[in-house]
Amino acid sequence: MGFFHNILLGFQVVLDPTNLLFCFIGVLVGTLVGVLPGIGPVGAIALLLPATFKAPPASTLIMLAGIYYGTQYGGSTTSILVNIPGEATSIMTCLDGYQMARQGRAGPALGIAAWGSFIAGTLSIIGLMFVANFLASAALRFGPPEYFALLLTGLVILTYLAQHSMLKALMMAVVGLLLGNVGLDMMTSLPRFTFGIDELVDGVNIIPMAMGLFGISEVLSNIDRKVDSPREVLTTRISNLWPSLRDWKDAKWPILRGTGVGFCLGMLPGAGAILSTFISYAIEKRISRHPERFGKGAIEGVAAPESANNAASGAAMVPLLSLGIPTNMTMALLFAALIIHGIQPGPLLIKNHPEVFWGLIASMYLGNVLLLLLNLPLIGIWVKVLRIPTQILFPLILLFCLIGAYSVNSSGFDLVVMTLFGAVGYLMRRFRYEAAPLILAFVIGPRLEKALRQSLLISQGSFSIFINRPISGIVLGVAFLLLLLNFLPYVKNRRQKLKEAES
Amino acid sequence: MNKTMKIHDQLSSLFWLGLSVYVCRESLRLGVGTLRNPGMGLMAFGGSILLGVFSLALLIQATIKKTTPNASPTEASTLWNRVISVLFALLIYAELMPIAGYLITTFLLMGFLFWIVKKGKIGWVVISSLLTTVLSYMIFSKWLNCQFPEGFFGF
């Protein structure tokens, strides 16, 4: 009874004309962002966040979440037609999607990507409803030590999934924690690391920081080369967007397996969504009777990763909405959006703001239908968008970033912050440091510090509180094990080299 | 690891090491407190120590690792002047916009960006930047109600 009542409440919220409009704008912008390489969901959310300040929290979350899962849909279009992934989660789709397009099967490739995304997206929402509810109920029993353990484990997993050097990812996580220290101390209300700058009393603003590290640095790293060749978009007519019965037969299990992998890995902090696309592709290739078809236009190679990335985008909401832990950059911005609207993400969100949680759930069902309608019949428009030259696109992205950063506080200081972080982000890319651990640690940092200090106050200075309490003890144990696992390849490598030297 | 990467790692680790020393000193000044009553510098102190240790590890790792010759001379092809001039333009925009207003500064900035990125003809640059400025003003200021500064000309 309670469940149906809640779902009805959600649909009541989302069917409000304003929320419907917000949902539509969200998925439309999301698709556009997914289609255009260069500006990701983070930049788009940061850009549109200030425009939602006057809107109710539910509308805000509905639109911003729409951008997030909309990008997953849109990203497949560039992968299939241009062989350039619109998003990192669409990299695997390039392998078989582009080959299908070259063989004149762009229509079925786009079709199965959209349908796979729709099915996976819808199934992941069902998963989200049940898992988030269960986790939130369990998390109500959490105290500061449990939260500290959980947040710390999140940071460890994040660095574990680093794309380059784990050491550098750890360093960036620490830098993020230090940046989170800027501003008023939460317990004494005294300023720290503000250098006498009034604007820093509230801390470094996440919006200009994220836009600088991701948006500006992306543009800078694209304009620092003289490679200005136009993108080659397939010009053949796209037909047969509805996959044939044979295509459905080949793709149905990959879609379901991709959904399962995407949902499970999507809940992990870090690059869960990206990882899920690689793993689901690898699984399909391994269990296929004709693995030689992969990379040459196998429809399973499109269906599985596309389903995985959409399932992962729904799953990423689980830790945010139930535990208040953002697992990736986009979730960090949604976290910031909720805080700006006076809502504390965490176990009490579902209880205290059911209209936000259930409204979001219902909007995701509706958003998936809207995305299907947007992506298939309007494919011609998205192909035209793809033909916009990057030389025009990059100045526009810079302008959008400037407007987005300025609109948060109507402050020129935020523009300076964004530009400085843009320069830092550019150098970080060149020096192979990753920005994601920095941003996530920056968001988690203040909560981690609060949990640590509260725990120490409760235990009167004893660290045993983290081990004596069963949940925090187990979670910290997992974190420790994960850290150890990180070092295993180094030890193995070293032993191998020693053996080789001896022989 | 190639030679460029080695130098990059050595330089960056020295930078982070310097930062960790600075934060460590500042956090001690703020007061780390005791474990029974943690001070507001505790987290920063712990973080700076960790950053210092990691930086040293990276410095040592980069220094002792054998280098391979650079595969391709990518460094030579970096258009640093583009990057630096765009960053300067953004900083000037940040300082100038609250004084001169959105329309004038955005028009100038877009003109500069279109010119430096596309190297188009002057007429194309002027029309594109004018169109971008006006359209963005209409969408964000009039439609989405973003508050842009008017500047000394009143627009």
mmCIF file of N, CA and C in Angstrom, chain A residues 382-460:
data_model
loop_
_atom_site.group_PDB
_atom_site.id
_atom_site.type_symbol
_atom_site.label_atom_id
_atom_site.label_comp_id
_atom_site.label_asym_id
_atom_site.label_seq_id
_atom_site.Cartn_x
_atom_site.Cartn_y
_atom_site.Cartn_z
ATOM 1 N N TRP A 382 20.095 15.565 -34.433
ATOM 2 C CA TRP A 382 21.334 15.301 -33.680
ATOM 3 C C TRP A 382 22.520 15.139 -34.632
ATOM 4 N N VAL A 383 22.273 14.571 -35.802
ATOM 5 C CA VAL A 383 23.359 14.437 -36.780
ATOM 6 C C VAL A 383 23.807 15.821 -37.242
ATOM 7 N N LYS A 384 22.845 16.741 -37.414
ATOM 8 C CA LYS A 384 23.208 18.105 -37.822
ATOM 9 C C LYS A 384 24.016 18.797 -36.720
ATOM 10 N N VAL A 385 23.626 18.569 -35.477
ATOM 11 C CA VAL A 385 24.349 19.160 -34.344
ATOM 12 C C VAL A 385 25.804 18.698 -34.359
ATOM 13 N N LEU A 386 25.975 17.423 -34.746
ATOM 14 C CA LEU A 386 27.323 16.851 -34.787
ATOM 15 C C LEU A 386 28.229 17.567 -35.778
ATOM 16 N N ARG A 387 27.607 18.220 -36.770
ATOM 17 C CA ARG A 387 28.414 18.849 -37.820
ATOM 18 C C ARG A 387 28.866 20.263 -37.447
ATOM 19 N N ILE A 388 28.493 20.748 -36.258
ATOM 20 C CA ILE A 388 28.956 22.079 -35.830
ATOM 21 C C ILE A 388 30.476 22.015 -35.663
ATOM 22 N N PRO A 389 31.221 22.906 -36.338
ATOM 23 C CA PRO A 389 32.691 22.835 -36.209
ATOM 24 C C PRO A 389 33.147 23.131 -34.781
ATOM 25 N N THR A 390 34.188 22.451 -34.367
ATOM 26 C CA THR A 390 34.680 22.634 -32.998
ATOM 27 C C THR A 390 35.190 24.055 -32.758
ATOM 28 N N GLN A 391 35.632 24.717 -33.849
ATOM 29 C CA GLN A 391 36.145 26.082 -33.680
ATOM 30 C C GLN A 391 35.043 27.037 -33.231
ATOM 31 N N ILE A 392 33.803 26.687 -33.551
ATOM 32 C CA ILE A 392 32.681 27.513 -33.094
ATOM 33 C C ILE A 392 32.219 27.009 -31.730
ATOM 34 N N LEU A 393 32.298 25.715 -31.572
ATOM 35 C CA LEU A 393 31.802 25.085 -30.354
ATOM 36 C C LEU A 393 32.612 25.498 -29.113
ATOM 37 N N PHE A 394 33.936 25.526 -29.228
ATOM 38 C CA PHE A 394 34.761 25.778 -28.048
ATOM 39 C C PHE A 394 34.559 27.170 -27.450
ATOM 40 N N PRO A 395 34.545 28.246 -28.284
ATOM 41 C CA PRO A 395 34.241 29.552 -27.674
ATOM 42 C C PRO A 395 32.862 29.572 -27.003
ATOM 43 N N LEU A 396 31.905 28.851 -27.582
ATOM 44 C CA LEU A 396 30.562 28.815 -26.986
ATOM 45 C C LEU A 396 30.582 28.091 -25.638
ATOM 46 N N ILE A 397 31.341 26.990 -25.575
ATOM 47 C CA ILE A 397 31.444 26.265 -24.298
ATOM 48 C C ILE A 397 32.063 27.173 -23.228
ATOM 49 N N LEU A 398 33.110 27.927 -23.638
ATOM 50 C CA LEU A 398 33.735 28.845 -22.685
ATOM 51 C C LEU A 398 32.722 29.878 -22.188
ATOM 52 N N LEU A 399 31.921 30.401 -23.105
ATOM 53 C CA LEU A 399 30.921 31.402 -22.719
ATOM 54 C C LEU A 399 29.890 30.794 -21.763
ATOM 55 N N PHE A 400 29.435 29.569 -22.071
ATOM 56 C CA PHE A 400 28.453 28.921 -21.194
ATOM 57 C C PHE A 400 29.041 28.711 -19.795
ATOM 58 N N CYS A 401 30.309 28.331 -19.760
ATOM 59 C CA CYS A 401 30.961 28.138 -18.454
ATOM 60 C C CYS A 401 30.999 29.456 -17.684
ATOM 61 N N LEU A 402 31.351 30.536 -18.380
ATOM 62 C CA LEU A 402 31.434 31.845 -17.727
ATOM 63 C C LEU A 402 30.073 32.248 -17.169
ATOM 64 N N ILE A 403 29.036 32.077 -17.993
ATOM 65 C CA ILE A 403 27.686 32.468 -17.543
ATOM 66 C C ILE A 403 27.268 31.609 -16.347
ATOM 67 N N GLY A 404 27.529 30.297 -16.450
ATOM 68 C CA GLY A 404 27.159 29.373 -15.373
ATOM 69 C C GLY A 404 27.851 29.728 -14.073
ATOM 70 N N ALA A 405 29.152 30.008 -14.149
ATOM 71 C CA ALA A 405 29.915 30.317 -12.936
ATOM 72 C C ALA A 405 29.477 31.655 -12.349
ATOM 73 N N TYR A 406 29.212 32.626 -13.208
ATOM 74 C CA TYR A 406 28.840 33.959 -12.725
ATOM 75 C C TYR A 406 27.460 33.931 -12.077
ATOM 76 N N SER A 407 26.547 33.167 -12.665
ATOM 77 C CA SER A 407 25.154 33.193 -12.208
ATOM 78 C C SER A 407 24.963 32.651 -10.792
ATOM 79 N N VAL A 408 25.906 31.855 -10.299
ATOM 80 C CA VAL A 408 25.725 31.264 -8.966
ATOM 81 C C VAL A 408 25.587 32.350 -7.910
ATOM 82 N N ASN A 409 26.553 33.290 -7.884
ATOM 83 C CA ASN A 409 26.520 34.346 -6.859
ATOM 84 C C ASN A 409 26.545 35.740 -7.467
ATOM 85 N N SER A 410 26.431 35.848 -8.776
ATOM 86 C CA SER A 410 26.609 37.119 -9.485
ATOM 87 C C SER A 410 27.916 37.773 -9.042
ATOM 88 N N SER A 411 28.969 36.983 -9.039
ATOM 89 C CA SER A 411 30.247 37.469 -8.527
ATOM 90 C C SER A 411 31.367 37.257 -9.537
ATOM 91 N N GLY A 412 32.121 38.353 -9.766
ATOM 92 C CA GLY A 412 33.278 38.263 -10.657
ATOM 93 C C GLY A 412 34.350 37.370 -10.066
ATOM 94 N N PHE A 413 34.361 37.255 -8.726
ATOM 95 C CA PHE A 413 35.363 36.429 -8.062
ATOM 96 C C PHE A 413 35.237 34.966 -8.498
ATOM 97 N N ASP A 414 33.984 34.523 -8.674
ATOM 98 C CA ASP A 414 33.771 33.136 -9.105
ATOM 99 C C ASP A 414 34.358 32.889 -10.499
ATOM 100 N N LEU A 415 34.341 33.931 -11.333
ATOM 101 C CA LEU A 415 34.933 33.784 -12.670
ATOM 102 C C LEU A 415 36.447 33.620 -12.558
ATOM 103 N N VAL A 416 37.038 34.382 -11.624
ATOM 104 C CA VAL A 416 38.493 34.253 -11.412
ATOM 105 C C VAL A 416 38.807 32.845 -10.907
ATOM 106 N N VAL A 417 37.987 32.375 -9.951
ATOM 107 C CA VAL A 417 38.187 31.023 -9.402
ATOM 108 C C VAL A 417 38.095 29.989 -10.528
ATOM 109 N N MET A 418 37.083 30.155 -11.385
ATOM 110 C CA MET A 418 36.896 29.188 -12.476
ATOM 111 C C MET A 418 38.103 29.198 -13.423
ATOM 112 N N THR A 419 38.571 30.402 -13.757
ATOM 113 C CA THR A 419 39.710 30.501 -14.675
ATOM 114 C C THR A 419 40.960 29.863 -14.058
ATOM 115 N N LEU A 420 41.173 30.146 -12.767
ATOM 116 C CA LEU A 420 42.352 29.572 -12.107
ATOM 117 C C LEU A 420 42.267 28.037 -12.076
ATOM 118 N N PHE A 421 41.080 27.524 -11.752
ATOM 119 C CA PHE A 421 40.933 26.073 -11.745
ATOM 120 C C PHE A 421 41.004 25.504 -13.163
ATOM 121 N N GLY A 422 40.618 26.326 -14.144
ATOM 122 C CA GLY A 422 40.772 25.906 -15.536
ATOM 123 C C GLY A 422 42.240 25.692 -15.866
ATOM 124 N N ALA A 423 43.076 26.654 -15.416
ATOM 125 C CA ALA A 423 44.520 26.540 -15.658
ATOM 126 C C ALA A 423 45.088 25.331 -14.910
ATOM 127 N N VAL A 424 44.635 25.172 -13.656
ATOM 128 C CA VAL A 424 45.108 24.029 -12.854
ATOM 129 C C VAL A 424 44.681 22.709 -13.518
ATOM 130 N N GLY A 425 43.416 22.667 -13.960
ATOM 131 C CA GLY A 425 42.898 21.453 -14.602
ATOM 132 C C GLY A 425 43.657 21.122 -15.870
ATOM 133 N N TYR A 426 44.004 22.151 -16.630
ATOM 134 C CA TYR A 426 44.761 21.938 -17.865
ATOM 135 C C TYR A 426 46.142 21.339 -17.546
ATOM 136 N N LEU A 427 46.804 21.939 -16.550
ATOM 137 C CA LEU A 427 48.128 21.418 -16.168
ATOM 138 C C LEU A 427 48.011 19.999 -15.608
ATOM 139 N N MET A 428 46.933 19.761 -14.860
ATOM 140 C CA MET A 428 46.731 18.413 -14.312
ATOM 141 C C MET A 428 46.592 17.387 -15.427
ATOM 142 N N ARG A 429 45.878 17.752 -16.489
ATOM 143 C CA ARG A 429 45.738 16.831 -17.628
ATOM 144 C C ARG A 429 47.097 16.550 -18.257
ATOM 145 N N ARG A 430 47.884 17.601 -18.401
ATOM 146 C CA ARG A 430 49.191 17.423 -19.037
ATOM 147 C C ARG A 430 50.130 16.597 -18.156
ATOM 148 N N PHE A 431 49.991 16.785 -16.843
ATOM 149 C CA PHE A 431 50.863 16.074 -15.917
ATOM 150 C C PHE A 431 50.231 14.746 -15.456
ATOM 151 N N ARG A 432 49.135 14.395 -16.097
ATOM 152 C CA ARG A 432 48.415 13.137 -15.842
ATOM 153 C C ARG A 432 47.919 12.975 -14.404
ATOM 154 N N TYR A 433 47.275 14.025 -13.901
ATOM 155 C CA TYR A 433 46.568 13.924 -12.630
ATOM 156 C C TYR A 433 45.079 13.941 -12.957
ATOM 157 N N GLU A 434 44.292 13.195 -12.173
ATOM 158 C CA GLU A 434 42.858 13.153 -12.452
ATOM 159 C C GLU A 434 42.097 14.104 -11.538
ATOM 160 N N ALA A 435 41.111 14.773 -12.124
ATOM 161 C CA ALA A 435 40.360 15.780 -11.353
ATOM 162 C C ALA A 435 39.223 15.157 -10.549
ATOM 163 N N ALA A 436 38.718 14.003 -10.982
ATOM 164 C CA ALA A 436 37.545 13.426 -10.309
ATOM 165 C C ALA A 436 37.781 13.135 -8.816
ATOM 166 N N PRO A 437 38.924 12.502 -8.436
ATOM 167 C CA PRO A 437 39.121 12.275 -6.999
ATOM 168 C C PRO A 437 39.177 13.577 -6.212
ATOM 169 N N LEU A 438 39.738 14.612 -6.835
ATOM 170 C CA LEU A 438 39.849 15.908 -6.152
ATOM 171 C C LEU A 438 38.460 16.458 -5.833
ATOM 172 N N ILE A 439 37.590 16.476 -6.845
ATOM 173 C CA ILE A 439 36.259 17.048 -6.644
ATOM 174 C C ILE A 439 35.458 16.227 -5.632
ATOM 175 N N LEU A 440 35.524 14.914 -5.772
ATOM 176 C CA LEU A 440 34.733 14.082 -4.857
ATOM 177 C C LEU A 440 35.224 14.205 -3.422
ATOM 178 N N ALA A 441 36.544 14.247 -3.252
ATOM 179 C CA ALA A 441 37.089 14.411 -1.906
ATOM 180 C C ALA A 441 36.726 15.793 -1.366
ATOM 181 N N PHE A 442 36.670 16.777 -2.252
ATOM 182 C CA PHE A 442 36.293 18.132 -1.852
ATOM 183 C C PHE A 442 34.855 18.146 -1.304
ATOM 184 N N VAL A 443 33.975 17.396 -1.959
ATOM 185 C CA VAL A 443 32.576 17.353 -1.516
ATOM 186 C C VAL A 443 32.447 16.539 -0.231
ATOM 187 N N ILE A 444 33.159 15.415 -0.206
ATOM 188 C CA ILE A 444 33.054 14.520 0.947
ATOM 189 C C ILE A 444 33.804 15.094 2.162
ATOM 190 N N GLY A 445 34.896 15.833 1.885
ATOM 191 C CA GLY A 445 35.822 16.302 2.925
ATOM 192 C C GLY A 445 35.164 16.881 4.167
ATOM 193 N N PRO A 446 34.346 17.932 4.023
ATOM 194 C CA PRO A 446 33.754 18.530 5.223
ATOM 195 C C PRO A 446 32.928 17.545 6.046
ATOM 196 N N ARG A 447 32.227 16.626 5.386
ATOM 197 C CA ARG A 447 31.417 15.639 6.116
ATOM 198 C C ARG A 447 32.319 14.619 6.808
ATOM 199 N N LEU A 448 33.419 14.291 6.119
ATOM 200 C CA LEU A 448 34.381 13.351 6.702
ATOM 201 C C LEU A 448 34.987 13.956 7.964
ATOM 202 N N GLU A 449 35.349 15.237 7.866
ATOM 203 C CA GLU A 449 35.960 15.915 9.007
ATOM 204 C C GLU A 449 34.975 15.997 10.175
ATOM 205 N N LYS A 450 33.740 16.341 9.845
ATOM 206 C CA LYS A 450 32.723 16.452 10.892
ATOM 207 C C LYS A 450 32.538 15.109 11.599
ATOM 208 N N ALA A 451 32.432 14.044 10.788
ATOM 209 C CA ALA A 451 32.230 12.706 11.357
ATOM 210 C C ALA A 451 33.428 12.303 12.217
ATOM 211 N N LEU A 452 34.636 12.632 11.755
ATOM 212 C CA LEU A 452 35.846 12.283 12.507
ATOM 213 C C LEU A 452 35.875 13.019 13.847
ATOM 214 N N ARG A 453 35.629 14.333 13.791
ATOM 215 C CA ARG A 453 35.711 15.119 15.022
ATOM 216 C C ARG A 453 34.609 14.732 16.001
ATOM 217 N N GLN A 454 33.404 14.481 15.485
ATOM 218 C CA GLN A 454 32.309 14.064 16.371
ATOM 219 C C GLN A 454 32.615 12.714 17.000
ATOM 220 N N SER A 455 33.172 11.804 16.195
ATOM 221 C CA SER A 455 33.497 10.466 16.712
ATOM 222 C C SER A 455 34.534 10.571 17.829
ATOM 223 N N LEU A 456 35.549 11.411 17.605
ATOM 224 C CA LEU A 456 36.604 11.552 18.616
ATOM 225 C C LEU A 456 36.064 12.205 19.888
ATOM 226 N N LEU A 457 35.127 13.123 19.714
ATOM 227 C CA LEU A 457 34.516 13.741 20.893
ATOM 228 C C LEU A 457 33.701 12.714 21.675
ATOM 229 N N ILE A 458 32.966 11.856 20.940
ATOM 230 C CA ILE A 458 32.147 10.821 21.598
ATOM 231 C C ILE A 458 33.039 9.836 22.355
ATOM 232 N N SER A 459 34.140 9.432 21.691
ATOM 233 C CA SER A 459 34.999 8.395 22.291
ATOM 234 C C SER A 459 36.050 8.975 23.221
ATOM 235 N N GLN A 460 36.001 10.280 23.420
ATOM 236 C CA GLN A 460 36.996 10.986 24.237
ATOM 237 C C GLN A 460 38.416 10.710 23.760
#
